[in-house]
Short mmCIF file of C-alpha atoms in Angstrom, two decimals:
data_model
loop_
_atom_site.label_atom_id
_atom_site.label_comp_id
_atom_site.label_asym_id
_atom_site.label_seq_id
_atom_site.Cartn_x
_atom_site.Cartn_y
_atom_site.Cartn_z
CA MET A 1 96.90 87.70 77.80
CA ARG A 2 94.67 89.73 75.41
CA PRO A 3 90.83 89.41 75.52
CA PRO A 4 89.49 87.45 72.34
CA ARG A 5 87.66 90.34 71.27
CA VAL A 6 88.10 94.03 72.24
CA HIS A 7 84.99 96.21 72.84
CA ARG A 8 86.20 99.61 71.10
CA LEU A 9 84.11 102.03 73.65
CA THR A 10 84.86 105.51 73.74
CA VAL A 11 86.71 106.70 77.06
CA ALA A 12 83.66 108.57 78.09
CA ASP A 13 81.39 105.35 77.86
CA ALA A 14 84.04 103.23 79.62
CA ALA A 15 84.30 105.89 82.26
CA ASP A 16 80.41 105.49 82.97
CA ARG A 17 80.64 101.80 82.93
CA TYR A 18 83.28 101.58 85.23
CA ALA A 19 81.53 104.37 87.31
CA ASP A 20 78.44 102.23 87.51
CA MET A 21 80.15 99.29 88.60
CA VAL A 22 82.00 101.01 91.51
CA ARG A 23 78.61 102.55 92.95
CA ALA A 24 77.04 98.91 92.76
CA LYS A 25 80.04 97.58 94.80
CA ALA A 26 79.36 100.42 97.05
CA ALA A 27 75.75 99.73 97.16
CA THR A 28 76.24 96.01 98.17
CA GLY A 29 78.67 96.91 100.76
CA ALA A 30 81.61 95.56 98.82
CA LEU A 31 83.53 99.39 98.56
CA ALA A 32 83.37 101.67 101.24
CA PRO A 33 80.82 104.75 99.94
CA GLY A 34 83.70 107.36 100.46
CA THR A 35 86.37 105.35 98.61
CA ALA A 36 83.66 104.54 95.67
CA GLU A 37 83.12 108.35 95.56
CA VAL A 38 86.84 109.01 95.01
CA TYR A 39 87.07 106.33 92.22
CA VAL A 40 84.14 107.76 90.41
CA ARG A 41 85.17 111.11 90.71
CA ASP A 42 89.00 110.24 89.49
CA VAL A 43 87.80 108.49 86.87
CA LEU A 44 85.09 110.75 85.14
CA THR A 45 88.30 113.56 85.66
CA PHE A 46 90.45 110.98 83.74
CA ALA A 47 88.15 110.99 80.77
CA ALA A 48 87.38 114.77 80.56
CA LEU A 49 91.31 115.10 80.57
CA ALA A 50 91.91 112.39 78.06
CA GLY A 51 89.34 113.18 75.63
CA ALA A 52 85.99 111.87 76.20
CA GLU A 53 84.98 110.76 72.54
CA ARG A 54 88.44 109.08 71.89
CA VAL A 55 88.55 105.14 71.68
CA LEU A 56 90.07 103.71 74.88
CA ASP A 57 91.85 101.17 73.35
CA ASP A 58 93.72 103.69 71.24
CA LEU A 59 95.04 105.21 74.23
CA ASP A 60 99.07 104.49 74.85
CA GLY A 61 101.43 105.32 77.46
CA ALA A 62 102.20 108.54 76.17
CA ASP A 63 98.51 109.82 76.29
CA VAL A 64 98.14 108.59 80.11
CA ASP A 65 101.54 110.58 80.74
CA GLY A 66 99.84 113.37 78.99
CA VAL A 67 96.64 112.97 81.35
CA LEU A 68 98.94 112.81 84.42
CA VAL A 69 100.95 115.73 83.61
CA ARG A 70 97.48 117.79 82.90
CA PHE A 71 96.12 116.52 86.29
CA ALA A 72 99.00 117.77 88.49
CA ARG A 73 98.47 121.15 86.91
CA LYS A 74 94.97 121.16 87.49
CA PRO A 75 94.18 123.64 90.02
CA ASP A 76 93.18 122.41 93.44
CA GLY A 77 89.60 123.51 94.17
CA ARG A 78 89.94 122.41 97.81
CA ARG A 79 92.41 125.44 98.22
CA ALA A 80 91.18 128.14 95.69
CA GLY A 81 91.37 131.32 97.32
CA GLY A 82 92.54 130.02 100.72
CA PRO A 83 94.70 132.16 102.52
CA ALA A 84 98.63 132.43 102.11
CA HIS A 85 99.43 130.54 105.14
CA THR A 86 102.91 131.55 106.71
CA GLY A 87 105.37 129.35 108.33
CA THR A 88 107.01 126.10 107.36
CA GLY A 89 104.62 124.19 104.63
CA ALA A 90 103.16 127.03 103.20
CA ARG A 91 102.28 127.22 99.66
CA THR A 92 103.26 130.24 97.48
CA GLY A 93 102.78 131.78 93.90
CA ALA A 94 102.54 129.39 91.01
CA ARG A 95 102.30 126.16 93.24
CA ALA A 96 99.23 127.50 95.53
CA GLY A 97 96.55 125.90 93.43
CA VAL A 98 98.14 122.76 91.84
CA GLN A 99 97.33 119.40 93.00
CA SER A 100 99.39 118.06 95.96
CA ALA A 101 101.67 115.05 95.72
CA ALA A 102 99.20 113.06 97.76
CA SER A 103 96.10 113.88 95.34
CA GLN A 104 98.69 112.88 92.34
CA ALA A 105 99.30 109.76 93.82
CA ARG A 106 95.82 109.03 94.64
CA PHE A 107 94.44 109.76 90.82
CA ARG A 108 97.56 107.44 89.40
CA ARG A 109 96.06 104.90 91.73
CA SER A 110 92.55 105.33 90.40
CA VAL A 111 93.69 105.33 86.82
CA SER A 112 95.59 101.94 87.44
CA ALA A 113 92.59 100.43 88.65
CA PHE A 114 90.39 101.52 85.92
CA PHE A 115 92.64 100.34 83.29
CA ARG A 116 93.00 96.85 85.22
CA TYR A 117 89.37 96.76 85.26
CA ALA A 118 89.13 97.84 81.40
CA ALA A 119 91.84 94.71 80.39
CA THR A 120 89.57 92.21 82.17
CA ALA A 121 86.35 93.51 80.82
CA GLY A 122 87.90 93.31 77.24
CA TRP A 123 87.79 97.16 76.67
CA VAL A 124 91.60 97.68 75.83
CA GLN A 125 94.13 94.74 74.55
CA LEU A 126 97.11 95.74 76.73
CA ASP A 127 96.98 98.22 79.81
CA PRO A 128 98.65 101.45 79.10
CA MET A 129 99.96 101.76 82.72
CA ALA A 130 102.78 99.16 81.68
CA SER A 131 104.16 101.91 79.25
CA VAL A 132 103.66 105.11 81.32
CA THR A 133 107.10 106.80 81.76
CA LEU A 134 106.31 109.51 84.46
CA ARG A 135 107.20 107.92 87.95
CA PRO A 136 105.45 108.81 91.14
CA ARG A 137 107.18 111.31 93.08
CA GLU A 138 109.66 110.02 95.74
CA ARG A 139 108.57 110.58 99.10
CA GLY A 140 111.94 111.81 100.37
CA GLY A 141 110.47 112.83 103.99
CA LEU A 142 106.66 113.77 104.99
CA ARG A 143 105.12 116.35 102.96
CA ALA A 144 104.35 119.66 104.35
CA GLU A 145 100.65 119.33 103.78
CA ARG A 146 100.58 116.33 105.71
CA ARG A 147 103.05 116.84 108.27
CA ALA A 148 101.58 116.82 111.74
CA LEU A 149 101.00 120.36 113.48
CA THR A 150 103.38 121.26 116.32
CA ALA A 151 101.93 121.69 119.67
CA GLU A 152 102.03 125.54 119.07
CA GLN A 153 100.42 125.18 115.56
CA ALA A 154 98.00 122.84 116.79
CA GLY A 155 96.97 124.93 119.82
CA GLY A 156 96.67 128.18 117.64
CA LEU A 157 94.14 126.54 115.40
CA LEU A 158 92.26 125.26 118.35
CA ASP A 159 92.30 128.50 120.12
CA ALA A 160 90.72 130.22 116.91
CA ALA A 161 88.25 127.52 116.35
CA ARG A 162 87.16 128.00 119.90
CA GLU A 163 87.08 131.78 119.68
CA LEU A 164 85.20 131.58 116.59
CA ALA A 165 82.44 129.24 117.87
CA ALA A 166 82.09 131.47 120.82
CA ALA A 167 81.88 134.64 118.96
CA ALA A 168 79.52 133.24 116.13
CA PRO A 169 76.74 136.15 115.61
CA ARG A 170 73.11 135.34 115.29
CA GLY A 171 71.00 136.56 112.49
CA ARG A 172 73.05 137.08 109.32
CA ALA A 173 72.87 134.58 106.92
CA ASP A 174 76.08 134.64 105.74
CA GLN A 175 77.75 134.60 109.16
CA ARG A 176 75.61 131.58 110.53
CA THR A 177 78.17 128.93 109.38
CA GLN A 178 80.99 130.46 112.29
CA LEU A 179 79.43 128.10 115.22
CA ARG A 180 79.66 125.16 112.08
CA ASP A 181 83.36 126.22 111.42
CA GLY A 182 84.46 126.11 114.86
CA LEU A 183 82.86 122.78 115.25
CA ILE A 184 84.48 121.02 112.25
CA VAL A 185 87.92 122.10 113.27
CA LEU A 186 87.60 121.15 116.93
CA LEU A 187 86.27 117.74 115.87
CA LEU A 188 89.34 117.06 113.24
CA VAL A 189 91.89 117.96 115.66
CA SER A 190 90.48 116.30 118.66
CA VAL A 191 89.07 112.91 117.35
CA GLY A 192 91.08 112.83 113.86
CA PRO A 193 88.08 111.35 111.74
CA ARG A 194 88.38 110.64 107.95
CA VAL A 195 86.98 113.71 106.04
CA SER A 196 84.41 111.33 104.45
CA GLU A 197 83.43 110.23 108.27
CA LEU A 198 82.71 113.88 109.23
CA THR A 199 80.65 114.71 106.24
CA ARG A 200 78.46 111.58 106.72
CA ALA A 201 77.70 112.06 110.17
CA ASN A 202 74.33 112.60 111.31
CA VAL A 203 72.80 114.41 114.47
CA GLU A 204 71.52 111.00 115.41
CA ASP A 205 75.28 109.71 115.83
CA PHE A 206 76.09 111.84 118.66
CA PHE A 207 74.81 110.39 122.03
CA VAL A 208 75.23 110.94 125.92
CA ASN A 209 76.29 107.73 128.18
CA ALA A 210 77.08 108.13 131.52
CA GLY A 211 77.24 111.90 131.22
CA VAL A 212 79.80 111.46 128.33
CA ARG A 213 79.21 112.74 124.69
CA TYR A 214 79.87 110.07 122.26
CA TRP A 215 80.40 110.20 118.32
CA ARG A 216 79.43 107.10 116.53
CA ILE A 217 81.73 106.74 113.60
CA PHE A 218 80.59 104.80 110.75
CA GLY A 219 84.19 104.09 109.04
CA LYS A 220 85.85 101.94 106.33
CA GLY A 221 84.51 98.31 105.92
CA GLY A 222 81.00 99.02 107.58
CA ARG A 223 83.01 99.24 111.09
CA THR A 224 81.90 101.57 113.71
CA ARG A 225 83.59 103.05 116.64
CA ASP A 226 82.01 104.80 119.60
CA VAL A 227 84.59 107.92 120.45
CA PRO A 228 84.29 110.22 123.61
CA LEU A 229 84.50 113.61 122.79
CA PRO A 230 86.74 116.09 125.10
CA GLY A 231 84.34 118.46 127.37
CA ALA A 232 85.30 121.54 125.58
CA VAL A 233 83.94 119.77 122.22
CA ALA A 234 81.25 118.36 123.55
CA GLU A 235 79.98 121.98 124.43
CA VAL A 236 80.37 123.41 121.08
CA LEU A 237 78.67 120.29 119.63
CA ASP A 238 75.26 121.28 121.91
CA ALA A 239 75.53 124.69 121.13
CA TYR A 240 75.83 124.12 117.31
CA LEU A 241 72.64 121.70 117.67
CA ALA A 242 70.95 124.23 119.59
CA SER A 243 71.23 126.91 117.58
CA GLY A 244 73.50 126.86 114.92
CA ARG A 245 72.56 124.03 112.76
CA ARG A 246 68.82 125.32 113.42
CA GLU A 247 69.43 128.50 111.61
CA LEU A 248 71.25 126.46 108.68
CA ASP A 249 68.59 123.57 108.41
CA ARG A 250 66.21 124.28 105.42
CA GLY A 251 64.31 121.20 105.76
CA VAL A 252 66.13 119.33 103.00
CA GLU A 253 68.92 117.35 104.97
CA GLY A 254 67.05 116.23 107.86
CA LYS A 255 69.51 114.02 109.56
CA ALA A 256 73.01 115.77 108.45
CA LEU A 257 75.14 117.11 111.18
CA LEU A 258 76.90 119.67 109.25
CA LEU A 259 75.06 121.92 106.85
CA SER A 260 76.03 124.64 104.14
CA TRP A 261 74.23 128.13 104.29
CA ARG A 262 71.90 126.58 101.87
CA GLY A 263 71.01 123.92 103.98
CA ARG A 264 72.59 121.10 102.32
CA ARG A 265 74.95 118.51 103.60
CA LEU A 266 78.58 119.80 103.25
CA ALA A 267 80.62 118.31 101.02
CA ARG A 268 84.04 116.59 101.40
CA GLY A 269 85.63 119.38 99.19
CA ASP A 270 84.17 122.11 101.41
CA VAL A 271 86.01 121.16 104.55
CA GLN A 272 89.31 122.23 103.36
CA GLY A 273 87.99 125.74 102.87
CA VAL A 274 86.35 125.63 106.38
CA ILE A 275 90.05 124.87 107.75
CA ASP A 276 91.64 127.88 105.70
CA ARG A 277 88.78 130.25 107.02
CA VAL A 278 89.97 129.33 110.57
CA LEU A 279 93.45 129.49 109.97
CA GLU A 280 92.98 133.19 108.88
CA ARG A 281 92.35 133.94 112.79
CA VAL A 282 95.51 132.27 113.87
CA GLU A 283 98.30 134.88 114.68
CA PRO A 284 101.05 134.42 111.89
CA GLY A 285 103.80 132.80 114.30
CA ARG A 286 101.47 129.69 115.11
CA ARG A 287 100.09 129.33 111.81
CA ARG A 288 100.85 126.56 109.07
CA GLY A 289 98.36 125.21 106.23
CA VAL A 290 97.09 122.00 106.83
CA THR A 291 94.91 119.51 104.93
CA PRO A 292 91.96 117.60 106.75
CA HIS A 293 94.35 114.44 106.54
CA GLY A 294 97.07 116.35 107.97
CA LEU A 295 94.95 116.98 110.97
CA ARG A 296 94.39 113.38 111.36
CA HIS A 297 98.04 113.15 111.31
CA THR A 298 98.38 115.45 114.32
CA THR A 299 95.58 113.80 116.35
CA ALA A 300 97.32 110.18 115.85
CA THR A 301 101.20 111.88 116.52
CA HIS A 302 99.98 113.94 119.67
CA LEU A 303 98.15 111.34 121.10
CA LEU A 304 100.97 108.58 120.85
CA ALA A 305 103.80 111.30 122.17
CA ALA A 306 101.52 111.65 124.96
CA ALA A 307 102.09 107.92 125.73
CA THR A 308 98.38 106.95 125.06
CA ASP A 309 97.73 103.31 124.72
CA MET A 310 98.28 102.21 121.15
CA ASP A 311 95.50 100.43 120.79
CA ALA A 312 93.12 103.49 122.18
CA VAL A 313 94.72 105.35 119.43
CA ARG A 314 94.05 102.77 116.97
CA ARG A 315 90.53 102.59 117.87
CA VAL A 316 90.19 106.42 118.38
CA LEU A 317 91.29 106.58 114.40
CA GLY A 318 89.33 103.43 113.25
CA HIS A 319 92.39 101.15 111.94
CA ALA A 320 92.00 97.66 111.66
CA ASP A 321 95.11 96.83 112.71
CA LEU A 322 97.88 98.64 114.76
CA SER A 323 100.68 98.55 112.19
CA THR A 324 98.92 101.10 110.34
CA LEU A 325 99.70 103.63 113.12
CA GLY A 326 102.82 103.80 111.54
CA ARG A 327 101.96 105.66 108.89
CA TYR A 328 100.19 108.28 110.68
CA ARG A 329 102.85 108.70 113.41
CA ASP A 330 105.00 111.85 112.59
CA GLU A 331 108.35 113.43 114.50
CA LEU A 332 107.82 116.15 116.46
CA PRO A 333 110.60 118.53 117.55
CA GLY A 334 111.97 118.01 120.49
CA GLU A 335 110.36 114.63 121.35
CA LEU A 336 113.30 112.76 121.41
CA GLU A 337 115.20 114.95 123.87
CA ALA A 338 112.09 115.25 126.16
CA ALA A 339 111.77 111.25 126.09
CA MET A 340 115.10 110.74 127.13
CA ARG A 341 114.70 113.49 129.98
CA VAL A 342 112.19 111.37 131.58
CA HIS A 343 113.98 108.28 131.01
CA PRO A 344 112.23 105.31 132.97
CA LEU A 345 115.04 103.56 133.78
CA LEU A 346 117.23 106.64 135.10
CA THR A 347 114.85 108.90 136.46
CA GLY A 348 114.46 108.36 140.23
CA ARG A 349 116.16 105.18 140.22
CA ARG A 350 116.39 103.42 143.25
CA THR A 351 119.39 102.22 145.44
CA GLY A 352 119.69 98.92 146.91
CA ASN A 353 118.92 100.26 150.72
CA GLY A 354 115.54 101.54 149.33
CA GLY A 355 116.93 105.14 148.73
CA THR A 356 117.22 106.69 145.36
CA ARG A 357 120.04 108.35 143.42
CA ASP A 358 120.31 111.56 141.88
#
């Protein structure tokens, strides 16, 4: 149904009004802050790519097609200048800086939500998304940048992070972030937080209970979860709090756990650069490029592969429903063979007289 009267707003004005609405929903708790940040960033990007001074109602499916193509070719700032990782899933040549399939799908969802709201608000007569001809990329299997690292690859990354944290020098301004970088990778691999949960963490969110270090993570929908940290990770955290963070602190961000070398709270977009720097220290045979979300997949996959209780994994990752784990459970080479070797119905099967059969 068409609105009775269309407000002929420019793309920029419509994007600004939509961004204000999203921020208001986040302020009232109706929308997670991290989700709101993504929506706002995507709609402002859409406005820039579509033409800020154009009238929103004049855009048709072909115009949106053009925006989607331009976004797909837009350099991915998170990976700019990153190392040329070797192994399966490495990006090479012209593909190295473009938007990933996941980013393109997310951008498309954000634009769709924007136009749905625009149609309801009377900014457009018809939703142009209905006539978009470009279709989302078919999955056809797991994307390399989101597939879980193997145990060998994850071990190489963890070893590099521990070595980086242990060897972090003191004094030089450009090297004070090494202890922080090691801590970031250790937290991502061991706990699997969302990148927004990691960058929003404050010093006061980490506490000790019965001699165990815990991280109180503030997740989606206002839910919190207390996750115990492995001992090796807790040691690096304590070292960072005792020295590394103090060297970075400029008194600007009093509560933030992770600080930039300028003393500001670390931004979401900086985390990929941290992972890439640590990956440079991994030997080529164990190195594969990965995103923060790929490390979340890695945590879930290896916890489940080790027969960890599914509900415990759900609580570590902060999911409301067990069914969500299916999206984070990736296949590992050789895991089916390993499972069958220790089949519970065949291994050490007992005979009728109390003995065992080989």
